[in-house]
Amino acid sequence: MTAQFLSTEALVETLADASFDRPPALVSNAHVTGLGVARALDAHGVPVIALDRAGDDGAASDADASAEVRHDGLAPPSDAVDFAGAVTYPLDDLDGFRDDVEAVVDAAGTEAVAFGCMDEWALAYAEADPDGVRLPFSGVDTIDDVLNKSELYATCDALGVPYPETYRLAETADAATREPDATVEQAADALGFPLVVKPELKRDFEEAFGTNVMAVADRDELEDVVTAAAAAGIAVMAQKRVDIATGRDHSLASYVPPSGTDDALAVVGNAAVRYPRQFGTSCLVETADEPAIEDRALAVLDDAGYHGISEAEFVYDADRDEFLLLDVNTRPWKWISMPVAAGANLPMAAYAAVTDAGYESTGVEPMRWVYLRDYLSLLAGDDAFWDRLAPADWRRLVSGAFEREGDLTTGVYRPSDPGPAAKLLETAFVDREYYCSC
């Protein structure tokens, strides 16, 4: 394990003295999702180098070469992480990111396998294409086609996959990849309010607005958002706000190998509890038997020609009485350790596909995943919420027996690997912002 998060130069110096018997995994970012990926790979003896941006007290490039730099993420204290350090944040400087990763790989003396655990990191590895780095997922053109909402929904139209009623807006057509469907006025008349504004590609929208989706309450708000998007050169669309059935969100967690979707390793997960409850992030996810979701998600991935790890997100529309595809994330996500614990180690399957390692799932069993920080906050702060865990579950959690028996796993807390949970408690009470919860 490593308890240190090093500057780029210090990490390179440390790796120069290390030796590897197989390609290490480069896991970015080094937070909750990266922790899940690191643990999944470490279970099969894969060495892990966690890479992330430094904390706010200094950039990676100007930190003292011999010094540890501040980083509030949870992966570096884990026993599953062998080395950890800072690299240039790709959204700040993609060329600098490439140079840093290539320096890390060169110092390690062996090729490495990249796992981008947030959109910006996955896209950065694909776009920068650093020498010596193997990508266990499709190239950037295919990823862009999947992430582009206009392309995704056009694919849904062609395949008959339901999705929320959506209109590409004429006011931002100059930045769009497909022809518009309606003006702002026409979309507002068709959808009513409140409605949702989404970008074709969320990276620029997130940078401009600080979020990847905006709910608007009336025409004035809609016109303001669309005008701002047009000024920034960002294509957006108006989408019906779905009357979501709380607790019925489902996702297909999958790894599709280069051979195609017929050989996919997949698990359907139900986000049974979110925090906050309606529109928050998942804090209790359970395996589910929903063949239609698996079929629809794999059909979309097959049509796009995508291979790699992904999460296809569906919501249940009570008015239409069916599941609607919202999004496809071409990367690992927060509850990646649920399919791993269920018997589908998606990170290891991806690693094996680009190395000499072997991996084969022995079958998928029922499993639940809980992120205790959010789940306990919900129990403490929402009087209407009833605990979904049984007394036996809590006993196994407290004793640590859940790691050896039962059908429950966790996002961070594991007594056999206490560093991340200890750091989560530490960072929860410091006076600075924890920049990423995933």
CSV table of C-alpha atoms in Angstrom, one decimal:
chain,number,residue,atom,x,y,z
A,1,MET,CA,0.0,0.0,0.0
A,2,THR,CA,1.0,3.7,-0.2
A,3,ALA,CA,-0.1,6.3,2.3
A,4,GLN,CA,1.6,9.1,0.3
A,5,PHE,CA,0.3,11.1,-2.7
A,6,LEU,CA,3.5,12.3,-4.4
A,7,SER,CA,4.3,15.2,-6.8
A,8,THR,CA,4.8,14.1,-10.4
A,9,GLU,CA,8.5,14.3,-10.1
A,10,ALA,CA,8.7,12.4,-6.8
A,11,LEU,CA,6.4,9.7,-8.2
A,12,VAL,CA,8.6,9.3,-11.3
A,13,GLU,CA,11.7,9.0,-9.1
A,14,THR,CA,9.9,6.4,-6.9
A,15,LEU,CA,8.7,4.3,-9.8
A,16,ALA,CA,12.2,4.3,-11.3
A,17,ASP,CA,13.3,2.1,-8.3
A,18,ALA,CA,10.3,-0.2,-8.6
A,19,SER,CA,9.8,-3.4,-10.6
A,20,PHE,CA,6.7,-4.9,-12.1
A,21,ASP,CA,5.9,-8.4,-13.1
A,22,ARG,CA,2.9,-7.3,-15.2
A,23,PRO,CA,1.6,-4.0,-16.6
A,24,PRO,CA,0.4,-1.8,-13.8
A,25,ALA,CA,-3.0,-0.2,-13.9
A,26,LEU,CA,-3.2,3.6,-14.1
A,27,VAL,CA,-6.4,4.5,-12.2
A,28,SER,CA,-7.7,8.1,-12.4
A,29,ASN,CA,-9.2,9.7,-10.5
A,30,ALA,CA,-8.2,8.5,-7.0
A,31,HIS,CA,-11.5,8.8,-5.2
A,32,VAL,CA,-14.5,6.5,-4.5
A,33,THR,CA,-14.8,5.1,-8.1
A,34,GLY,CA,-11.0,4.8,-8.4
A,35,LEU,CA,-10.9,3.0,-5.1
A,36,GLY,CA,-13.5,0.4,-6.3
A,37,VAL,CA,-11.5,-0.2,-9.5
A,38,ALA,CA,-8.2,-0.5,-7.6
A,39,ARG,CA,-9.7,-3.1,-5.2
A,40,ALA,CA,-11.1,-5.1,-8.1
A,41,LEU,CA,-7.7,-5.2,-9.8
A,42,ASP,CA,-5.7,-5.8,-6.6
A,43,ALA,CA,-7.9,-8.9,-5.9
A,44,HIS,CA,-6.2,-10.5,-8.9
A,45,GLY,CA,-2.7,-9.2,-8.1
A,46,VAL,CA,-2.6,-6.3,-10.6
A,47,PRO,CA,-0.4,-3.5,-9.3
A,48,VAL,CA,-2.1,-0.1,-9.2
A,49,ILE,CA,-0.8,3.4,-9.7
A,50,ALA,CA,-3.4,6.0,-8.7
A,51,LEU,CA,-3.1,9.3,-10.6
A,52,ASP,CA,-5.0,12.4,-9.9
A,53,ARG,CA,-4.7,16.2,-9.8
A,54,ALA,CA,-3.1,17.7,-6.7
A,55,GLY,CA,-5.1,19.5,-4.1
A,56,ASP,CA,-5.7,23.3,-4.2
A,57,ASP,CA,-2.5,24.1,-2.4
A,58,GLY,CA,-0.4,23.7,-5.6
A,59,ALA,CA,-0.2,22.2,-9.0
A,60,ALA,CA,1.6,19.0,-9.6
A,61,SER,CA,4.3,20.5,-11.8
A,62,ASP,CA,5.5,23.1,-9.2
A,63,ALA,CA,5.4,20.9,-6.1
A,64,ASP,CA,8.7,20.1,-4.4
A,65,ALA,CA,10.1,16.9,-6.1
A,66,SER,CA,10.8,15.3,-2.7
A,67,ALA,CA,7.5,16.2,-1.1
A,68,GLU,CA,4.1,14.7,-0.7
A,69,VAL,CA,1.3,16.9,-2.0
A,70,ARG,CA,-2.1,17.3,-0.6
A,71,HIS,CA,-4.9,15.1,-2.0
A,72,ASP,CA,-8.2,14.5,-0.3
A,73,GLY,CA,-9.2,11.4,-2.4
A,74,LEU,CA,-9.8,8.1,-0.7
A,75,ALA,CA,-7.8,5.7,-2.9
A,76,PRO,CA,-4.2,6.4,-1.9
A,77,PRO,CA,-4.5,5.1,1.7
A,78,SER,CA,-5.9,1.8,0.4
A,79,ASP,CA,-3.9,-1.4,0.6
A,80,ALA,CA,-5.0,-1.9,-3.1
A,81,VAL,CA,-2.9,1.1,-4.3
A,82,ASP,CA,0.8,0.5,-4.7
A,83,PHE,CA,1.8,4.1,-5.8
A,84,ALA,CA,-0.1,7.4,-6.0
A,85,GLY,CA,0.7,10.8,-7.3
A,86,ALA,CA,-0.2,13.9,-9.1
A,87,VAL,CA,-0.4,14.6,-12.8
A,88,THR,CA,-1.5,17.6,-14.7
A,89,TYR,CA,-5.3,17.9,-14.8
A,90,PRO,CA,-6.2,17.1,-18.4
A,91,LEU,CA,-8.9,19.8,-18.6
A,92,ASP,CA,-6.2,22.4,-17.8
A,93,ASP,CA,-3.5,21.1,-20.1
A,94,LEU,CA,-4.0,18.0,-22.2
A,95,ASP,CA,-0.4,18.1,-23.5
A,96,GLY,CA,0.9,18.4,-20.0
A,97,PHE,CA,-1.2,15.5,-18.9
A,98,ARG,CA,0.2,13.4,-21.8
A,99,ASP,CA,3.8,14.3,-20.8
A,100,ASP,CA,3.3,13.4,-17.2
A,101,VAL,CA,1.7,10.1,-17.9
A,102,GLU,CA,4.4,9.2,-20.4
A,103,ALA,CA,7.0,10.1,-17.7
A,104,VAL,CA,5.2,7.8,-15.2
A,105,VAL,CA,5.1,4.9,-17.7
A,106,ASP,CA,8.7,5.4,-18.8
A,107,ALA,CA,9.9,5.4,-15.1
A,108,ALA,CA,7.9,2.2,-14.4
A,109,GLY,CA,9.8,0.5,-17.2
A,110,THR,CA,6.7,-1.3,-18.6
A,111,GLU,CA,3.5,-0.5,-20.5
A,112,ALA,CA,0.5,0.3,-18.4
A,113,VAL,CA,-3.3,-0.1,-18.7
A,114,ALA,CA,-5.4,3.0,-18.2
A,115,PHE,CA,-8.7,3.2,-16.3
A,116,GLY,CA,-10.4,6.6,-16.4
A,117,CYS,CA,-13.0,6.8,-13.7
A,118,MET,CA,-14.6,10.1,-14.6
A,119,ASP,CA,-15.5,11.4,-18.0
A,120,GLU,CA,-12.6,13.9,-18.2
A,121,TRP,CA,-10.0,11.2,-17.3
A,122,ALA,CA,-11.4,8.5,-19.7
A,123,LEU,CA,-11.6,11.0,-22.5
A,124,ALA,CA,-8.1,12.4,-21.7
A,125,TYR,CA,-6.5,9.0,-22.0
A,126,ALA,CA,-8.3,8.4,-25.3
A,127,GLU,CA,-7.5,11.9,-26.7
A,128,ALA,CA,-4.0,12.2,-25.5
A,129,ASP,CA,-3.1,8.6,-26.3
A,130,PRO,CA,0.1,8.5,-24.3
A,131,ASP,CA,2.9,6.3,-25.5
A,132,GLY,CA,3.1,3.0,-23.6
A,133,VAL,CA,-0.5,3.1,-22.4
A,134,ARG,CA,-3.0,0.4,-23.4
A,135,LEU,CA,-6.6,1.5,-23.5
A,136,PRO,CA,-9.1,-1.3,-22.5
A,137,PHE,CA,-11.9,0.7,-24.2
A,138,SER,CA,-12.8,2.2,-27.6
A,139,GLY,CA,-11.1,5.2,-29.1
A,140,VAL,CA,-12.2,8.8,-28.7
A,141,ASP,CA,-14.4,8.9,-31.9
A,142,THR,CA,-16.5,6.0,-30.7
A,143,ILE,CA,-16.7,7.4,-27.2
A,144,ASP,CA,-17.8,10.8,-28.5
A,145,ASP,CA,-20.6,9.1,-30.5
A,146,VAL,CA,-21.9,7.4,-27.4
A,147,LEU,CA,-21.6,10.4,-25.2
A,148,ASN,CA,-23.2,12.8,-27.7
A,149,LYS,CA,-26.8,13.0,-26.7
A,150,SER,CA,-28.0,13.7,-30.2
A,151,GLU,CA,-26.2,10.7,-31.6
A,152,LEU,CA,-27.4,8.5,-28.6
A,153,TYR,CA,-31.0,9.5,-29.0
A,154,ALA,CA,-30.9,9.0,-32.8
A,155,THR,CA,-29.6,5.5,-32.2
A,156,CYS,CA,-32.5,5.0,-29.8
A,157,ASP,CA,-35.0,6.1,-32.5
A,158,ALA,CA,-33.5,3.6,-34.9
A,159,LEU,CA,-33.5,0.7,-32.5
A,160,GLY,CA,-36.8,1.5,-30.8
A,161,VAL,CA,-35.3,2.1,-27.4
A,162,PRO,CA,-37.5,4.5,-25.4
A,163,TYR,CA,-36.1,7.8,-24.1
A,164,PRO,CA,-37.5,11.0,-22.7
A,165,GLU,CA,-39.2,13.3,-25.2
A,166,THR,CA,-36.4,15.6,-26.4
A,167,TYR,CA,-35.9,18.5,-28.9
A,168,ARG,CA,-32.6,19.7,-30.4
A,169,LEU,CA,-32.9,23.5,-30.3
A,170,ALA,CA,-32.5,25.7,-33.4
A,171,GLU,CA,-31.0,28.5,-31.3
A,172,THR,CA,-27.8,26.5,-30.8
A,173,ALA,CA,-27.8,24.7,-34.2
A,174,ASP,CA,-24.5,26.2,-35.2
A,175,ALA,CA,-22.7,24.1,-32.6
A,176,ALA,CA,-24.8,21.0,-33.1
A,177,THR,CA,-23.9,17.7,-34.9
A,178,ARG,CA,-27.5,17.1,-36.1
A,179,GLU,CA,-30.3,19.2,-37.4
A,180,PRO,CA,-32.6,20.9,-34.9
A,181,ASP,CA,-36.1,19.7,-34.1
A,182,ALA,CA,-37.6,22.8,-32.7
A,183,THR,CA,-37.2,26.4,-31.6
A,184,VAL,CA,-37.2,27.3,-27.9
A,185,GLU,CA,-40.8,28.5,-28.2
A,186,GLN,CA,-41.9,25.3,-30.0
A,187,ALA,CA,-40.1,23.0,-27.5
A,188,ALA,CA,-41.6,24.9,-24.5
A,189,ASP,CA,-45.1,24.5,-26.0
A,190,ALA,CA,-44.6,20.8,-26.6
A,191,LEU,CA,-43.0,20.0,-23.2
A,192,GLY,CA,-44.4,22.4,-20.7
A,193,PHE,CA,-42.7,23.4,-17.5
A,194,PRO,CA,-40.6,22.5,-15.6
A,195,LEU,CA,-38.3,20.9,-18.2
A,196,VAL,CA,-34.7,19.9,-18.5
A,197,VAL,CA,-31.9,21.4,-20.6
A,198,LYS,CA,-29.1,19.1,-21.6
A,199,PRO,CA,-26.1,19.6,-23.8
A,200,GLU,CA,-25.1,17.4,-26.7
A,201,LEU,CA,-21.7,17.0,-25.1
A,202,LYS,CA,-21.6,17.7,-21.4
A,203,ARG,CA,-17.8,18.5,-21.1
A,204,ASP,CA,-18.1,22.1,-22.3
A,205,PHE,CA,-21.5,22.6,-20.7
A,206,GLU,CA,-20.1,21.5,-17.3
A,207,GLU,CA,-17.2,23.9,-17.6
A,208,ALA,CA,-19.5,26.8,-18.5
A,209,PHE,CA,-22.4,26.1,-16.1
A,210,GLY,CA,-20.9,23.9,-13.4
A,211,THR,CA,-23.4,21.1,-14.1
A,212,ASN,CA,-24.3,18.7,-16.9
A,213,VAL,CA,-28.1,19.3,-16.7
A,214,MET,CA,-30.3,22.2,-15.8
A,215,ALA,CA,-33.9,22.2,-14.7
A,216,VAL,CA,-35.8,25.3,-15.8
A,217,ALA,CA,-39.1,26.5,-14.4
A,218,ASP,CA,-40.4,28.9,-17.1
A,219,ARG,CA,-39.8,30.4,-20.5
A,220,ASP,CA,-37.5,33.2,-19.2
A,221,GLU,CA,-35.2,30.7,-17.5
A,222,LEU,CA,-35.2,28.5,-20.6
A,223,GLU,CA,-34.3,31.5,-22.9
A,224,ASP,CA,-31.6,32.6,-20.5
A,225,VAL,CA,-29.9,29.2,-20.4
A,226,VAL,CA,-30.2,28.7,-24.2
A,227,THR,CA,-28.8,32.2,-24.9
A,228,ALA,CA,-25.9,31.6,-22.7
A,229,ALA,CA,-25.2,28.2,-24.3
A,230,ALA,CA,-25.4,29.7,-27.8
A,231,ALA,CA,-22.9,32.4,-26.7
A,232,ALA,CA,-20.5,29.7,-25.5
A,233,GLY,CA,-20.9,27.7,-28.7
A,234,ILE,CA,-22.6,24.8,-26.9
A,235,ALA,CA,-25.4,22.8,-28.5
A,236,VAL,CA,-28.3,22.0,-26.1
A,237,MET,CA,-31.6,20.3,-26.2
A,238,ALA,CA,-34.9,20.6,-24.2
A,239,GLN,CA,-36.1,17.4,-22.6
A,240,LYS,CA,-39.3,16.5,-20.8
A,241,ARG,CA,-38.9,16.2,-17.1
A,242,VAL,CA,-39.8,12.7,-16.4
A,243,ASP,CA,-42.2,11.8,-13.6
A,244,ILE,CA,-39.6,9.4,-12.1
A,245,ALA,CA,-40.8,6.5,-9.9
A,246,THR,CA,-38.5,6.9,-6.9
A,247,GLY,CA,-36.4,3.8,-6.3
A,248,ARG,CA,-36.9,2.3,-9.8
A,249,ASP,CA,-33.9,3.7,-11.5
A,250,HIS,CA,-31.9,0.9,-13.2
A,251,SER,CA,-28.6,0.7,-15.0
A,252,LEU,CA,-26.8,-1.9,-17.0
A,253,ALA,CA,-23.2,-2.4,-15.7
A,254,SER,CA,-21.2,-4.1,-18.4
A,255,TYR,CA,-17.9,-4.8,-20.0
A,256,VAL,CA,-18.1,-5.4,-23.7
A,257,PRO,CA,-15.0,-7.0,-25.2
A,258,PRO,CA,-13.6,-6.2,-28.6
A,259,SER,CA,-15.4,-9.3,-29.9
A,260,GLY,CA,-18.7,-7.6,-29.3
A,261,THR,CA,-21.9,-7.6,-27.2
A,262,ASP,CA,-22.5,-11.4,-27.6
A,263,ASP,CA,-19.6,-11.9,-25.2
A,264,ALA,CA,-20.5,-9.1,-22.8
A,265,LEU,CA,-20.2,-9.5,-19.0
A,266,ALA,CA,-23.2,-7.6,-17.6
A,267,VAL,CA,-25.2,-7.0,-14.4
A,268,VAL,CA,-28.4,-4.9,-14.0
A,269,GLY,CA,-28.4,-2.7,-10.9
A,270,ASN,CA,-31.3,-1.0,-9.3
A,271,ALA,CA,-30.5,2.3,-7.6
A,272,ALA,CA,-33.0,1.5,-4.8
A,273,VAL,CA,-32.0,4.5,-2.7
A,274,ARG,CA,-30.5,7.8,-3.7
A,275,TYR,CA,-29.2,10.7,-1.5
A,276,PRO,CA,-31.0,13.1,-1.7
A,277,ARG,CA,-33.8,10.7,-2.3
A,278,GLN,CA,-35.2,11.8,-5.7
A,279,PHE,CA,-32.3,13.3,-7.7
A,280,GLY,CA,-29.2,12.5,-5.7
A,281,THR,CA,-26.4,9.9,-6.3
A,282,SER,CA,-26.9,6.2,-5.5
A,283,CYS,CA,-26.3,5.1,-2.0
A,284,LEU,CA,-28.0,1.7,-2.1
A,285,VAL,CA,-27.9,-0.4,-5.3
A,286,GLU,CA,-29.2,-3.9,-5.7
A,287,THR,CA,-28.9,-6.5,-8.5
A,288,ALA,CA,-32.1,-6.8,-10.5
A,289,ASP,CA,-33.6,-9.1,-13.1
A,290,GLU,CA,-34.6,-6.8,-15.9
A,291,PRO,CA,-33.8,-8.5,-19.3
A,292,ALA,CA,-35.3,-5.7,-21.3
A,293,ILE,CA,-32.8,-3.2,-19.8
A,294,GLU,CA,-29.9,-5.5,-20.6
A,295,ASP,CA,-31.1,-6.1,-24.2
A,296,ARG,CA,-31.7,-2.4,-24.9
A,297,ALA,CA,-28.4,-1.2,-23.4
A,298,LEU,CA,-26.4,-3.8,-25.3
A,299,ALA,CA,-28.2,-3.0,-28.5
A,300,VAL,CA,-27.2,0.7,-28.2
A,301,LEU,CA,-23.6,-0.3,-27.4
A,302,ASP,CA,-23.5,-2.7,-30.3
A,303,ASP,CA,-24.8,-0.1,-32.7
A,304,ALA,CA,-22.1,2.3,-31.6
A,305,GLY,CA,-19.4,-0.3,-31.9
A,306,TYR,CA,-18.3,0.5,-28.3
A,307,HIS,CA,-16.1,-1.9,-26.3
A,308,GLY,CA,-15.1,-1.3,-22.7
A,309,ILE,CA,-16.7,-0.7,-19.3
A,310,SER,CA,-19.9,1.3,-19.3
A,311,GLU,CA,-23.0,2.1,-17.4
A,312,ALA,CA,-26.3,2.6,-19.3
A,313,GLU,CA,-28.7,4.6,-17.1
A,314,PHE,CA,-32.5,4.1,-17.2
A,315,VAL,CA,-35.3,5.7,-15.3
A,316,TYR,CA,-38.8,4.4,-14.9
A,317,ASP,CA,-41.5,6.7,-16.3
A,318,ALA,CA,-44.7,6.2,-14.4
A,319,ASP,CA,-46.8,8.0,-17.0
A,320,ARG,CA,-45.5,5.9,-19.9
A,321,ASP,CA,-45.1,2.7,-17.8
A,322,GLU,CA,-41.7,1.9,-19.2
A,323,PHE,CA,-38.0,2.3,-18.7
A,324,LEU,CA,-36.4,5.2,-20.6
A,325,LEU,CA,-32.7,5.4,-21.5
A,326,LEU,CA,-31.2,8.6,-20.1
A,327,ASP,CA,-27.4,8.3,-20.6
A,328,VAL,CA,-24.5,6.0,-21.2
A,329,ASN,CA,-21.3,6.5,-19.2
A,330,THR,CA,-18.3,5.0,-21.0
A,331,ARG,CA,-16.3,4.4,-17.9
A,332,PRO,CA,-16.5,2.9,-14.4
A,333,TRP,CA,-18.8,4.7,-11.9
A,334,LYS,CA,-19.4,5.1,-8.2
A,335,TRP,CA,-20.9,1.6,-7.5
A,336,ILE,CA,-18.6,-0.3,-9.7
A,337,SER,CA,-17.7,-2.6,-6.7
A,338,MET,CA,-21.3,-4.0,-6.7
A,339,PRO,CA,-21.0,-6.0,-10.0
A,340,VAL,CA,-17.5,-7.0,-8.9
A,341,ALA,CA,-18.8,-8.5,-5.6
A,342,ALA,CA,-21.7,-10.1,-7.5
A,343,GLY,CA,-19.2,-12.1,-9.6
A,344,ALA,CA,-18.7,-9.8,-12.6
A,345,ASN,CA,-15.3,-8.2,-12.1
A,346,LEU,CA,-15.6,-5.7,-15.0
A,347,PRO,CA,-12.2,-4.0,-14.4
A,348,MET,CA,-10.3,-7.3,-14.4
A,349,ALA,CA,-12.1,-8.4,-17.5
A,350,ALA,CA,-11.0,-5.2,-19.2
A,351,TYR,CA,-7.5,-5.6,-18.0
A,352,ALA,CA,-7.3,-9.2,-19.1
A,353,ALA,CA,-8.4,-8.2,-22.6
A,354,VAL,CA,-5.3,-6.1,-23.3
A,355,THR,CA,-2.7,-8.1,-21.3
A,356,ASP,CA,-1.6,-11.7,-20.9
A,357,ALA,CA,-3.7,-12.0,-17.8
A,358,GLY,CA,-6.8,-14.3,-17.7
A,359,TYR,CA,-10.2,-13.7,-16.2
A,360,GLU,CA,-13.5,-15.5,-16.5
A,361,SER,CA,-16.6,-14.9,-14.4
A,362,THR,CA,-17.9,-17.9,-12.5
A,363,GLY,CA,-21.4,-16.5,-12.5
A,364,VAL,CA,-23.4,-13.6,-11.0
A,365,GLU,CA,-25.1,-13.8,-7.6
A,366,PRO,CA,-27.5,-11.4,-5.9
A,367,MET,CA,-25.7,-8.5,-4.3
A,368,ARG,CA,-26.3,-5.1,-2.7
A,369,TRP,CA,-24.0,-2.1,-2.4
A,370,VAL,CA,-24.2,0.6,0.2
A,371,TYR,CA,-22.3,3.9,0.4
A,372,LEU,CA,-22.5,4.3,4.2
A,373,ARG,CA,-21.7,8.0,4.4
A,374,ASP,CA,-24.8,9.0,2.4
A,375,TYR,CA,-27.0,6.2,3.6
A,376,LEU,CA,-26.4,7.2,7.3
A,377,SER,CA,-27.0,10.8,6.4
A,378,LEU,CA,-30.3,9.9,4.9
A,379,LEU,CA,-31.3,7.8,7.9
A,380,ALA,CA,-30.4,10.7,10.2
A,381,GLY,CA,-32.0,13.5,8.2
A,382,ASP,CA,-35.1,12.2,6.5
A,383,ASP,CA,-37.9,11.2,8.8
A,384,ALA,CA,-39.9,9.7,5.9
A,385,PHE,CA,-37.1,7.2,5.0
A,386,TRP,CA,-37.3,3.7,6.4
A,387,ASP,CA,-34.1,1.7,6.8
A,388,ARG,CA,-33.7,-0.9,4.0
A,389,LEU,CA,-31.0,-2.9,5.8
A,390,ALA,CA,-31.9,-5.6,8.2
A,391,PRO,CA,-30.4,-6.0,11.8
A,392,ALA,CA,-28.3,-8.8,10.5
A,393,ASP,CA,-26.9,-6.6,7.8
A,394,TRP,CA,-25.8,-4.0,10.4
A,395,ARG,CA,-24.2,-6.7,12.6
A,396,ARG,CA,-22.2,-7.9,9.6
A,397,LEU,CA,-21.2,-4.3,8.7
A,398,VAL,CA,-20.0,-3.5,12.2
A,399,SER,CA,-18.2,-6.8,12.7
A,400,GLY,CA,-16.7,-6.8,9.3
A,401,ALA,CA,-18.3,-10.2,8.5
A,402,PHE,CA,-19.9,-8.8,5.4
A,403,GLU,CA,-16.6,-9.1,3.7
A,404,ARG,CA,-16.8,-12.9,4.1
A,405,GLU,CA,-20.5,-13.7,4.0
A,406,GLY,CA,-23.8,-12.4,2.9
A,407,ASP,CA,-24.9,-10.4,-0.1
A,408,LEU,CA,-23.8,-6.9,0.9
A,409,THR,CA,-20.7,-4.9,0.0
A,410,THR,CA,-19.7,-1.3,0.5
A,411,GLY,CA,-18.4,1.7,-1.4
A,412,VAL,CA,-15.5,2.7,1.0
A,413,TYR,CA,-15.7,1.1,4.4
A,414,ARG,CA,-14.0,-2.2,4.8
A,415,PRO,CA,-12.3,-3.3,8.0
A,416,SER,CA,-9.7,-5.3,6.0
A,417,ASP,CA,-8.7,-2.1,4.2
A,418,PRO,CA,-9.3,0.6,6.8
A,419,GLY,CA,-7.3,3.5,5.3
A,420,PRO,CA,-10.0,4.9,2.9
A,421,ALA,CA,-12.8,5.0,5.6
A,422,ALA,CA,-10.4,6.6,8.1
A,423,LYS,CA,-9.5,9.3,5.5
A,424,LEU,CA,-13.2,9.8,4.7
A,425,LEU,CA,-13.8,10.6,8.3
A,426,GLU,CA,-10.8,12.9,8.4
A,427,THR,CA,-11.8,14.9,5.3
A,428,ALA,CA,-15.4,15.1,6.5
A,429,PHE,CA,-14.4,17.5,9.3
A,430,VAL,CA,-11.8,19.7,7.7
A,431,ASP,CA,-12.6,23.2,6.4
A,432,ARG,CA,-12.1,22.7,2.7
A,433,GLU,CA,-14.1,21.4,-0.1
A,434,TYR,CA,-13.7,17.8,-1.2
A,435,TYR,CA,-13.8,18.4,-4.9
A,436,CYS,CA,-15.2,15.1,-6.0
A,437,SER,CA,-17.5,12.6,-4.4
A,438,CYS,CA,-17.0,9.9,-7.0
